[in-house]
Coordinates of C-alpha atoms and ligand atoms in Angstrom, one line a residue:
X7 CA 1.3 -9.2 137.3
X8 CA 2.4 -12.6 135.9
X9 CA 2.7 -13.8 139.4
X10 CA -0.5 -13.0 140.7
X11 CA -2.2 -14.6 138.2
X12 CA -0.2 -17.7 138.7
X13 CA -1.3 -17.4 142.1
X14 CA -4.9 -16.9 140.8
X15 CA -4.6 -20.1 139.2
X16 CA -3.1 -21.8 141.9
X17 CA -6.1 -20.9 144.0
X18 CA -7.9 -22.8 141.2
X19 CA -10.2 -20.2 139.9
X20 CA -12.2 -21.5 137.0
X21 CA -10.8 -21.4 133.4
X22 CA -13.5 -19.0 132.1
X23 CA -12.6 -16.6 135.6
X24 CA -9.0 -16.6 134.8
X25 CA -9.9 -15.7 130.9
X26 CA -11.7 -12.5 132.3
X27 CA -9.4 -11.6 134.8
X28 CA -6.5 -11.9 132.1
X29 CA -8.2 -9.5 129.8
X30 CA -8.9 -7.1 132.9
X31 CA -5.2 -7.0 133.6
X32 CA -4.2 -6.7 130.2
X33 CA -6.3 -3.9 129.9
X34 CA -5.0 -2.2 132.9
X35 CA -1.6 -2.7 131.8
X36 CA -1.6 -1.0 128.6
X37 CA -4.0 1.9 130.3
X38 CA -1.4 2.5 132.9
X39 CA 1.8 1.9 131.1
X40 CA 1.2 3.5 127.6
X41 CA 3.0 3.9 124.6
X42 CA 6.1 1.7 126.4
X43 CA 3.8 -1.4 126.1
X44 CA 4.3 -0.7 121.7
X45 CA 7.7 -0.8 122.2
X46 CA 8.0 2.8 122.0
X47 CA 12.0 3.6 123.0
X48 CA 13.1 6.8 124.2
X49 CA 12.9 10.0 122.3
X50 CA 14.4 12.6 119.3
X51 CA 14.1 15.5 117.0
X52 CA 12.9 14.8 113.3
X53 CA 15.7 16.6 110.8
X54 CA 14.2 18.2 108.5
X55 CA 15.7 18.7 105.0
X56 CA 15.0 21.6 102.6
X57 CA 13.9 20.3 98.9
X58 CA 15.9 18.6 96.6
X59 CA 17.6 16.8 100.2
X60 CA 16.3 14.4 101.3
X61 CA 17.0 13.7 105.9
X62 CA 19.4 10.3 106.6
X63 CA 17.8 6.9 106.2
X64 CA 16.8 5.5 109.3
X65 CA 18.9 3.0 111.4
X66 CA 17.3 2.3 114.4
X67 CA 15.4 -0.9 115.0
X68 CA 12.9 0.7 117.4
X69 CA 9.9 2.8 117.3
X70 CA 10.7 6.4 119.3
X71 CA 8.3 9.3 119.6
X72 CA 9.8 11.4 117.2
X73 CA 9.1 15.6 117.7
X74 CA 8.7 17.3 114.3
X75 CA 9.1 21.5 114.6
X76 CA 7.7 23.2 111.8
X77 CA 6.8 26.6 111.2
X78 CA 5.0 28.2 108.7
X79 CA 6.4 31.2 106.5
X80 CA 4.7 33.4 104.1
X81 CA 7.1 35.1 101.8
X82 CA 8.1 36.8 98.6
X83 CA 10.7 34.9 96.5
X84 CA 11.0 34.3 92.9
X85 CA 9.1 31.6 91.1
X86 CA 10.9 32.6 87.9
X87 CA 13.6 35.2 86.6
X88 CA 12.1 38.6 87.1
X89 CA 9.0 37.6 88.6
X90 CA 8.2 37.4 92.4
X91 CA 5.1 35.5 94.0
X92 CA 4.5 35.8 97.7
X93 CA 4.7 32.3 98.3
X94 CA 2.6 30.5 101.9
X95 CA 5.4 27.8 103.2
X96 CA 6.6 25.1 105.4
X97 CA 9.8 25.7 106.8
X98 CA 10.2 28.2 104.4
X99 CA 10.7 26.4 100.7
X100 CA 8.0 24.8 98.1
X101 CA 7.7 22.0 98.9
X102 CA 8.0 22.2 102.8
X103 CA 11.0 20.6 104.4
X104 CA 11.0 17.0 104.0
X105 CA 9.6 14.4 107.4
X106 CA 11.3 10.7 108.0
X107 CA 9.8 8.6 110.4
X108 CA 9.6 5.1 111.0
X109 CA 7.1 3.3 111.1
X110 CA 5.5 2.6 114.9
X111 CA 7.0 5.6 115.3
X112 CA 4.7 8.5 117.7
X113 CA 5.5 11.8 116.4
X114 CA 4.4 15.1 118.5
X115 CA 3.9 17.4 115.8
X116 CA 4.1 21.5 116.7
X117 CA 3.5 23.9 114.1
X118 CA 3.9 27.1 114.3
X119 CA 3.1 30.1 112.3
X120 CA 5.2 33.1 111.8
X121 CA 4.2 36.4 113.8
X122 CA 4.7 38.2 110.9
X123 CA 2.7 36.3 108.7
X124 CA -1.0 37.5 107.7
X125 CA -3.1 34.1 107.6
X126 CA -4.0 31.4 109.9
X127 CA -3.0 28.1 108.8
X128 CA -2.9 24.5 110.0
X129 CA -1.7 20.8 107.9
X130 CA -3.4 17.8 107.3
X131 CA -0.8 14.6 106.8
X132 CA -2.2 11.9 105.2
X133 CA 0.1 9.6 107.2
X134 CA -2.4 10.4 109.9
X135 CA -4.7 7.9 110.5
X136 CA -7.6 10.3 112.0
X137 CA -10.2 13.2 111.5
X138 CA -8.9 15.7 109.0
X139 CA -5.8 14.0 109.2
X140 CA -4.1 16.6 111.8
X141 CA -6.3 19.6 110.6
X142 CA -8.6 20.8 113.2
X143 CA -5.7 20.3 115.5
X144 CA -3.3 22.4 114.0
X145 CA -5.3 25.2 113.1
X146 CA -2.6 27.8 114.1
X147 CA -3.2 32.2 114.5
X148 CA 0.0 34.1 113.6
X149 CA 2.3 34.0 116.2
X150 CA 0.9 30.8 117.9
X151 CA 2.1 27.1 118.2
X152 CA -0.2 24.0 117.8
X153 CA 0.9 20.9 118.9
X154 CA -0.8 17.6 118.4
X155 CA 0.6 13.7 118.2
X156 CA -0.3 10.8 116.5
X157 CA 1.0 7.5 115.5
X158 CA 2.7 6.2 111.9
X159 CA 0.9 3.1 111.1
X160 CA 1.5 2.6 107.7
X161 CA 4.9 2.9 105.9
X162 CA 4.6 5.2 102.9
X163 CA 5.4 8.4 101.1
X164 CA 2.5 10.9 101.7
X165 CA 1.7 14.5 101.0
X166 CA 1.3 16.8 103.8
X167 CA -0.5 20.4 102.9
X168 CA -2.5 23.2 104.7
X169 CA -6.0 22.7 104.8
X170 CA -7.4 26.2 106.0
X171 CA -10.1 27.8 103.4
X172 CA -9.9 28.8 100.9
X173 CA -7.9 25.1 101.0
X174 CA -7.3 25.3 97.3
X175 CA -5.7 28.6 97.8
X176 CA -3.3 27.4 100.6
X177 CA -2.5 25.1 98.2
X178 CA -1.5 26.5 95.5
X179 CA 0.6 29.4 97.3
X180 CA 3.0 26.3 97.5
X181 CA 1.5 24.4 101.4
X182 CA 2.9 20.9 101.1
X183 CA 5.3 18.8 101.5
X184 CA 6.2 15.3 102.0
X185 CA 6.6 12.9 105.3
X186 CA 8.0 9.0 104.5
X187 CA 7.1 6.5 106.9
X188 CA 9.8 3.9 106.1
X189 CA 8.9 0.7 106.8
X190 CA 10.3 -1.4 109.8
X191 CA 13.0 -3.4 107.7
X192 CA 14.0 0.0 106.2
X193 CA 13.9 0.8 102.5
X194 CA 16.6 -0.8 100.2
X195 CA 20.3 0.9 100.2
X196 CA 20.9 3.1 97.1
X197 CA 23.8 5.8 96.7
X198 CA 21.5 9.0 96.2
X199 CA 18.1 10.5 97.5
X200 CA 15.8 13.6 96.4
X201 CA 13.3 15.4 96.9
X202 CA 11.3 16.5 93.8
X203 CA 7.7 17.8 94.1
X204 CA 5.2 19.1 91.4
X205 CA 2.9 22.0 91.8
X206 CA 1.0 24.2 89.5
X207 CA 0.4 27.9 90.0
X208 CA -1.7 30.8 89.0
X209 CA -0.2 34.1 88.5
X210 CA -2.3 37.2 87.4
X211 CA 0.1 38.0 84.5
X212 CA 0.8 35.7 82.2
X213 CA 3.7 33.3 82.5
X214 CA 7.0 35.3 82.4
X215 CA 5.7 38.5 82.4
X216 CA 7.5 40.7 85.4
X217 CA 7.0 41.8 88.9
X218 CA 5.4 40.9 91.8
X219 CA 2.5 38.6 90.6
X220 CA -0.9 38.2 93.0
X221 CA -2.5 34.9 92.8
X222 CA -5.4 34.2 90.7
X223 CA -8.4 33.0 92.2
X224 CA -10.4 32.9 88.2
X225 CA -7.8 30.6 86.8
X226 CA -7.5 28.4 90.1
X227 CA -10.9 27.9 89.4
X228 CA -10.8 27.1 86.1
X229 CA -7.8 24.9 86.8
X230 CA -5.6 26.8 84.1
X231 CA -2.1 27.7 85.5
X232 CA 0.5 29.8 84.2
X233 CA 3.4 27.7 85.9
X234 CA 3.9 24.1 86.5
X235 CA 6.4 23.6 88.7
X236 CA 9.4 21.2 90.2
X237 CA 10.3 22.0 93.9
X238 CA 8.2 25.7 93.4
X239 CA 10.4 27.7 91.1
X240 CA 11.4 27.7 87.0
X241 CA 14.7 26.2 87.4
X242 CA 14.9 25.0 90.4
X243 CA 16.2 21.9 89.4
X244 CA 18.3 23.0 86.2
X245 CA 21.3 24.4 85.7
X246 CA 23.5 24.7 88.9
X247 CA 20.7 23.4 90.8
X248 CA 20.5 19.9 88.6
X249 CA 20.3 17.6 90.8
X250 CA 24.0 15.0 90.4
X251 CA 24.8 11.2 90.4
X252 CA 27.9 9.2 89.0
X253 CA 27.7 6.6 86.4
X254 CA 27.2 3.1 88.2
X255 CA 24.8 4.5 91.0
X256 CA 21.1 3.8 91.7
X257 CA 19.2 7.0 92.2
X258 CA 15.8 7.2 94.0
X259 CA 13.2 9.9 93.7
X260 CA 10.9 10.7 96.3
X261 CA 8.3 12.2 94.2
X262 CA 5.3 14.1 95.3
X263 CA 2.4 16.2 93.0
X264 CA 1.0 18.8 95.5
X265 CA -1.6 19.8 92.3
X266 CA -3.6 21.8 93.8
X267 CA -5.2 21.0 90.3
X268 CA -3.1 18.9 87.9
X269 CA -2.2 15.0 87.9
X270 CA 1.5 14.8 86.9
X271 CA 3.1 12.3 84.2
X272 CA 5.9 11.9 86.1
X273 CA 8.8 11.0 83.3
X274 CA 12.7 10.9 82.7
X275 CA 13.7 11.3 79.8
X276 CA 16.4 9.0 78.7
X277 CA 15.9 6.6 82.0
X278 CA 13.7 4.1 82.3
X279 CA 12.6 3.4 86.3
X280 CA 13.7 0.0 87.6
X281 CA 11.5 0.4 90.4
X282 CA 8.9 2.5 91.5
X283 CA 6.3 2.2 94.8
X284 CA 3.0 3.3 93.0
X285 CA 1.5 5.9 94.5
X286 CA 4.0 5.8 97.3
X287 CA 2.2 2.7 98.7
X288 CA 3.8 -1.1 99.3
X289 CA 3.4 -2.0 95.6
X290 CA 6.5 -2.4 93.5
X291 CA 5.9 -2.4 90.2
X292 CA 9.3 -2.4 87.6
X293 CA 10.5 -1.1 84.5
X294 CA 8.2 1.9 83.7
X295 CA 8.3 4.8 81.4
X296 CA 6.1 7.3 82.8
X297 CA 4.1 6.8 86.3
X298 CA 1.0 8.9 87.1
X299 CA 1.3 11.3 90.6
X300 CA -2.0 11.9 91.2
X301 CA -2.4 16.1 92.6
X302 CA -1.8 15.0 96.7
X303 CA -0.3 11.4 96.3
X304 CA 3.3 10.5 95.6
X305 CA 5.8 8.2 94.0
X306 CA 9.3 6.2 94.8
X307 CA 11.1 6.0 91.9
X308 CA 14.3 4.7 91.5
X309 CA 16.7 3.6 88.7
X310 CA 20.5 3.4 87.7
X311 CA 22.8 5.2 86.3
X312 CA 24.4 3.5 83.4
X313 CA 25.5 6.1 81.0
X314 CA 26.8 9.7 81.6
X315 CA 24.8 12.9 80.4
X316 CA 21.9 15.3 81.6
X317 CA 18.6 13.5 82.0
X318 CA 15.7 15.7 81.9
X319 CA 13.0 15.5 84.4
X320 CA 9.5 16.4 83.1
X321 CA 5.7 15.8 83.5
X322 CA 5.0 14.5 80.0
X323 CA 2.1 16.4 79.3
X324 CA 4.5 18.0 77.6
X325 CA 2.8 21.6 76.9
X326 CA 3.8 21.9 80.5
X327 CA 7.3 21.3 80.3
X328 CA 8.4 23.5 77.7
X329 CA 5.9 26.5 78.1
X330 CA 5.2 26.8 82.0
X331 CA 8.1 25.3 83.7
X332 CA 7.8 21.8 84.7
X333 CA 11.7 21.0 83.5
X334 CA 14.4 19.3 86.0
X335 CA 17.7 18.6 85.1
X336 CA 20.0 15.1 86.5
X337 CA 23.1 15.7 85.5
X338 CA 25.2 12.2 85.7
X339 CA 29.1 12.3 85.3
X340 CA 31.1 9.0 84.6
X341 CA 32.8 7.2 81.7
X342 CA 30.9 6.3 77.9
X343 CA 29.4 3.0 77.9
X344 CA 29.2 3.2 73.7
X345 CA 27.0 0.0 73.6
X346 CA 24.3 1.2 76.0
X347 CA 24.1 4.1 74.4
X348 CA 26.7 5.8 71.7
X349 CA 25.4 9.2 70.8
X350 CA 26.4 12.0 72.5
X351 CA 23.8 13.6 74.6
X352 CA 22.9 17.2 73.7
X353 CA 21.7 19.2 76.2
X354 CA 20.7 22.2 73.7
X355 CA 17.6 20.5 72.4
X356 CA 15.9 20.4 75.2
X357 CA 16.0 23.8 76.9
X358 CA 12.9 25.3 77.8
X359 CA 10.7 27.2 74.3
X360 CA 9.9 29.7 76.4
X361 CA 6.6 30.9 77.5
X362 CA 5.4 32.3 73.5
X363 CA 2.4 31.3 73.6
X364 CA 0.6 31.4 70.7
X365 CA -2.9 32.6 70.5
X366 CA -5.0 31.2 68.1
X367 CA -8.8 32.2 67.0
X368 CA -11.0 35.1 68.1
X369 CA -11.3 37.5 71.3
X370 CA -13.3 36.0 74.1
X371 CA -17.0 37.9 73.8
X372 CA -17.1 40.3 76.7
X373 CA -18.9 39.5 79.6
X374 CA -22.8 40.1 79.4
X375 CA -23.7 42.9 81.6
X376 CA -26.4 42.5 84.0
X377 CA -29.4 44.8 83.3
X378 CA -31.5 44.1 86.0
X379 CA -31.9 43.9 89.7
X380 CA -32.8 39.8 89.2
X381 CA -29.6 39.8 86.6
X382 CA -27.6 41.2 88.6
X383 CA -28.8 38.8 91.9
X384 CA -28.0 36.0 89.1
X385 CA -24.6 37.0 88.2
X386 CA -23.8 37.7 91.8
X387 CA -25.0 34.8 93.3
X388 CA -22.2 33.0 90.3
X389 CA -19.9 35.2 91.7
X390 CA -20.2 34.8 95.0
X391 CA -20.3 31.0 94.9
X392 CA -16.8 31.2 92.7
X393 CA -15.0 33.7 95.1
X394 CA -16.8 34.6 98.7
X395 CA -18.0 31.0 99.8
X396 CA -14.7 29.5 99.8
X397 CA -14.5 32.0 103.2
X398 CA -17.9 33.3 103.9
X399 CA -19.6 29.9 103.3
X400 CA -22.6 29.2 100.3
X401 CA -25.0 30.4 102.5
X402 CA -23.7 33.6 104.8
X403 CA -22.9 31.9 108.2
X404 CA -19.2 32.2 107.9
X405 CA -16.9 30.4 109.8
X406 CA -16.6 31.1 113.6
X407 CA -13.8 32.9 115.1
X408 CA -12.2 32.6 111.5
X409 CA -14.7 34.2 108.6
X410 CA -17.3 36.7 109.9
X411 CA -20.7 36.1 108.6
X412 CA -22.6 38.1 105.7
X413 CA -25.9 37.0 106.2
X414 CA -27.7 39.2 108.6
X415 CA -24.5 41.0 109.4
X416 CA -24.8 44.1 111.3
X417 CA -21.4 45.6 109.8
X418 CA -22.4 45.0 106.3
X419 CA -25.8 46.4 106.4
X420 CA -24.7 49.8 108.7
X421 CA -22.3 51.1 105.3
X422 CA -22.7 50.3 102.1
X423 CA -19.8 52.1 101.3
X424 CA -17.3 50.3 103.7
X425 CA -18.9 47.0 101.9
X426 CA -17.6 48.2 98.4
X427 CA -14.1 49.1 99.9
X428 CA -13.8 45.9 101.7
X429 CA -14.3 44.0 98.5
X430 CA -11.7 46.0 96.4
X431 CA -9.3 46.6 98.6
X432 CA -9.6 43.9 101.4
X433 CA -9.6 44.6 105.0
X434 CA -7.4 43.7 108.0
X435 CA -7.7 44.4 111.9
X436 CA -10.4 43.6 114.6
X437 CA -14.1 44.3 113.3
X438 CA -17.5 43.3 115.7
X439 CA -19.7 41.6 113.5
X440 CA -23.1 40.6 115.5
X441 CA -21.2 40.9 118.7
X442 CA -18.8 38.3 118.0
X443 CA -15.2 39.7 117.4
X444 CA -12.9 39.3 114.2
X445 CA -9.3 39.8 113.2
X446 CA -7.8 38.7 110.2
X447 CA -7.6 39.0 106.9
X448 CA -9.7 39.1 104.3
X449 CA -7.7 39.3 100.7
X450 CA -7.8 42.2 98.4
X451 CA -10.2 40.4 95.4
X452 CA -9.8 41.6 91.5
X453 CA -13.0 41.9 90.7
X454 CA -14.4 44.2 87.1
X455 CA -16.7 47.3 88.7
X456 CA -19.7 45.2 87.2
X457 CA -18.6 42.2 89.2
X458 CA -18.3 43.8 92.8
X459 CA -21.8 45.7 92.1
X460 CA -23.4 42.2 91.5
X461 CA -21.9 40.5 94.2
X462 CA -22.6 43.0 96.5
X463 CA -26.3 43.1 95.4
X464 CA -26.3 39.8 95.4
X465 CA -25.2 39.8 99.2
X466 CA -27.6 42.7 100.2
X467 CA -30.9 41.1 98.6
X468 CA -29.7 37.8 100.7
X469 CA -30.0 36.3 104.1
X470 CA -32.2 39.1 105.5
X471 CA -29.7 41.8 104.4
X472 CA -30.4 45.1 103.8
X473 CA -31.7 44.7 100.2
X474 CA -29.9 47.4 98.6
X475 CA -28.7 46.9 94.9
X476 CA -24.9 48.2 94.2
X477 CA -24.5 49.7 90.7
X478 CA -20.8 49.9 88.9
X479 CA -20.7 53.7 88.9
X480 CA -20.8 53.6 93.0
X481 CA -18.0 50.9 92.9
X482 CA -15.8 53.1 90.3
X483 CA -16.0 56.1 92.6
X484 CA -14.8 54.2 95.5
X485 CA -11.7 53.0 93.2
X486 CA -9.4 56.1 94.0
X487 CA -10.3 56.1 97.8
X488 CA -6.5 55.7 99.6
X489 CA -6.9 52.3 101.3
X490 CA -7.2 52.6 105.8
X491 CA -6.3 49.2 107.2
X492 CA -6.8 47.0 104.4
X493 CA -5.1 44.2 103.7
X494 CA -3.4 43.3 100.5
X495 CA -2.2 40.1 100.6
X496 CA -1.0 38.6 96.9
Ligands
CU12 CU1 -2.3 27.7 105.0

């Protein structure tokens, strides 16, 4: 190319003709040859580390095109001693395996999600500079494979999370993770790296209390969880698990707050951070106490180890820490140093209260009960609005190929009855709603008698539905039918 352009010149072609010409060529250059004209070198596979590891620090001086497998799991596993909640994963853990990239660097993403599991699902990165951040491209069917690319423009730490509806819910079944673009000149040596991730979580029972525990759509809502959580589990990081350094070595926390509701005080007690990238961004600010994760945003911290004993990891809204499980342990071994600090360090003071919660003041009233057909419209349409749209959108439509639509639906108008069971205990399998064919899931819901009969009335006396109002004593009957093919997914 050079040379014919010399040439051009040669032939004396006018400044202001060589100019366009040189742009034309350009432009064909990078159109023909690609990525290679970024400097984009050869090719690997992204390791992925399970939480609190964090994958090798990156030595190569060259952007690659990096391919990142994930695949999505939805399983049981406990979130605290005696209690199980079926979690919705990346790679299998809360948070989801850990991504490092470089940055220049073109990752093909593929996600896939599990045969076995019950939900479509897809991610949105926010280290993707584009519409939904990955989302539309990834939505993923059980038992499929999506596979999308995009480039890593700017170094960071960011959150990754699923961002199928109910998106909230995704979330707080535990879908997110983290992905660090490290910048081109790398990020500073230290001696230790981990993965630490905050997420809150909404249990039916209350916190502690046993057995399988279905998630709870009423206190998502009301952004009032049972658990708050380090890397998805009471204890994850304590005990055995407590993460370990040595006196004399500089520790650095990759920090992330998946929320889906709470922003996180991120806080060490008995360290002070040396460094920390705010919000997992470029700036550095130094010598902090407590640094605030907003719920889908991230921190670097890092600090050193001077004096030996456990260092408790907390968010300090400190409720949290002692009564729903936001507690991590650093356990440091190494010789005294008497004159940074000369007590001993007691680890007994600082073990979790428990979950006693004390309740103070009156009962709640109880619920007003809707006495009319317009009441009961009223209290449906709240209903509705809390719990169905999320899915079935605010105003019936649905979603296409995903949610089927309520408004004008020839399945829900043809039995009232199948409506009622579809609400209390869910429903799986292919259904034909106006022609168009569905087959997922829709969730078992916990909804009072009163509650279903109002949202169902609600639904009926909408959208050019069948008008038919739904009373409590029809719903109560239908309790004790044995459920067909519905689903009940916690
Ligand atoms: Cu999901």
């Amino acid at each position: 190319m050079k040379f014919e352009l010399l040439d051009l010149k040669k032939y004396s072609v006018s400044k202001h003709l060589f100019g366009i010409l040189t742009l034309i060529v350009s432009g064909l250059v990078t159109g023909c040859s690609g990525s290679a004209s970024n400097g984009v070198k050869g090719t690997e596979k992204a390791v992925l580390t399970a939480p609190p590891q964090v994958p090798p620090a990156i030595t190569r001086k060259h952007s690659t095109k990096v391919l990142v497998e994930l695949e999505v799991v939805e399983k049981a596993s406990p979130i605290a001693e005696g209690v199980d909640y079926t979690f919705w994963t990346y790679g299998g853990t809360v948070p989801g395996s850990f991504i490092r990239v470089r940055e220049g660097d073109e990752v093909e993403f593929r996600l896939s999600n599990h045969p076995d599991n019950k939900m479509p699902h897809n991610i949105d990165l926010h280290a993707v500079t584009g519409p939904g951040g990955g989302a539309a491209a990834s939505m993923t069917a059980p038992g499929h494979t999506s596979t999308f690319s995009f480039k890593v423009i700017d170094p960071g730490l960011y959150v990754y999370h699923c961002a199928t509806a109910p998106v909230g819910m995704h979330i707080a079944n535990g879908m997110y993770g983290l992905i660090l673009v490290e910048p081109k000149e790398g990020l500073p040596k230290v001696d230790r790296e981990f993965y630490v991730m905050q997420g809150d979580f909404y249990t039916k029972g209350a916190y502690g209390q046993r057995g399988h525990q279905p998630f709870d759509m009423e206190k998502a809502l009301k952004e009032q969880p049972d658990y708050v959580l380090f890397n998805g589990a009471v204890g994850a990081l304590a005990g055995d698990k407590a993460l370990k350094a040595k006196v004399g070595e500089t520790v650095r926390l990759f920090v992330g707050n998946g929320g889906p509701n709470l922003v996180s005080s991120f806080h060490v007690i008995g360290e002070i951070f040396d460094k920390v990238k705010v919000e997992g961004g470029s700036l550095e600010n130094h010598d902090l106490q407590t640094t605030l994760i907003p719920a889908g945003g991230s921190a670097i911290v890092e600090f050193k180890m001077e004096v030996p004993g456990t260092f408790i990891i907390v968010d300090h809204s400190i409720f949290r820490t002692f009564n729903k499980g936001a507690l991590g342990m650093l356990k440091a071994e190494g010789p005294e140093d008497k004159v940074i600090y000369s007590g001993k360090t007691d680890d007994s003071v600082y073990l979790p209260e428990g979950g006693a919660i004390q309740s103070v003041g009156a009962e709640a009233p109880k619920p007003s009960i809707a006495r009319t057909k317009e009441e009961k419209i009223a209290f449906g349409k709240q209903k509705y609005d809390a719990v169905c749209a999320a899915c079935h959108q605010s105003t019936g439509i649905g979603v296409p190929h995903a949610f089927p639509p309520l408004a004008s639906s020839d399945f829900l108008n043809k039995d009232k009855k199948r409506a009622i069971l579809t609400v209390i205990q869910g429903l799986q399998g292919k259904i034909l709603v106006n022609g168009s064919e569905y087959n997922s899931v829709m969730p078992k819901l916990d909804l009072t008698d009163e509650e279903v009969a109002n949202v169902l009335t609600y639904v009926f006396n909408s959208w050019g539905n069948a008008g038919h109002v739904i009373t409590p004593d029809e719903v109560k009957a239908l309790r004790s039918v044995k459920p067909s093919n519905a689903g009940d997914i916690h």
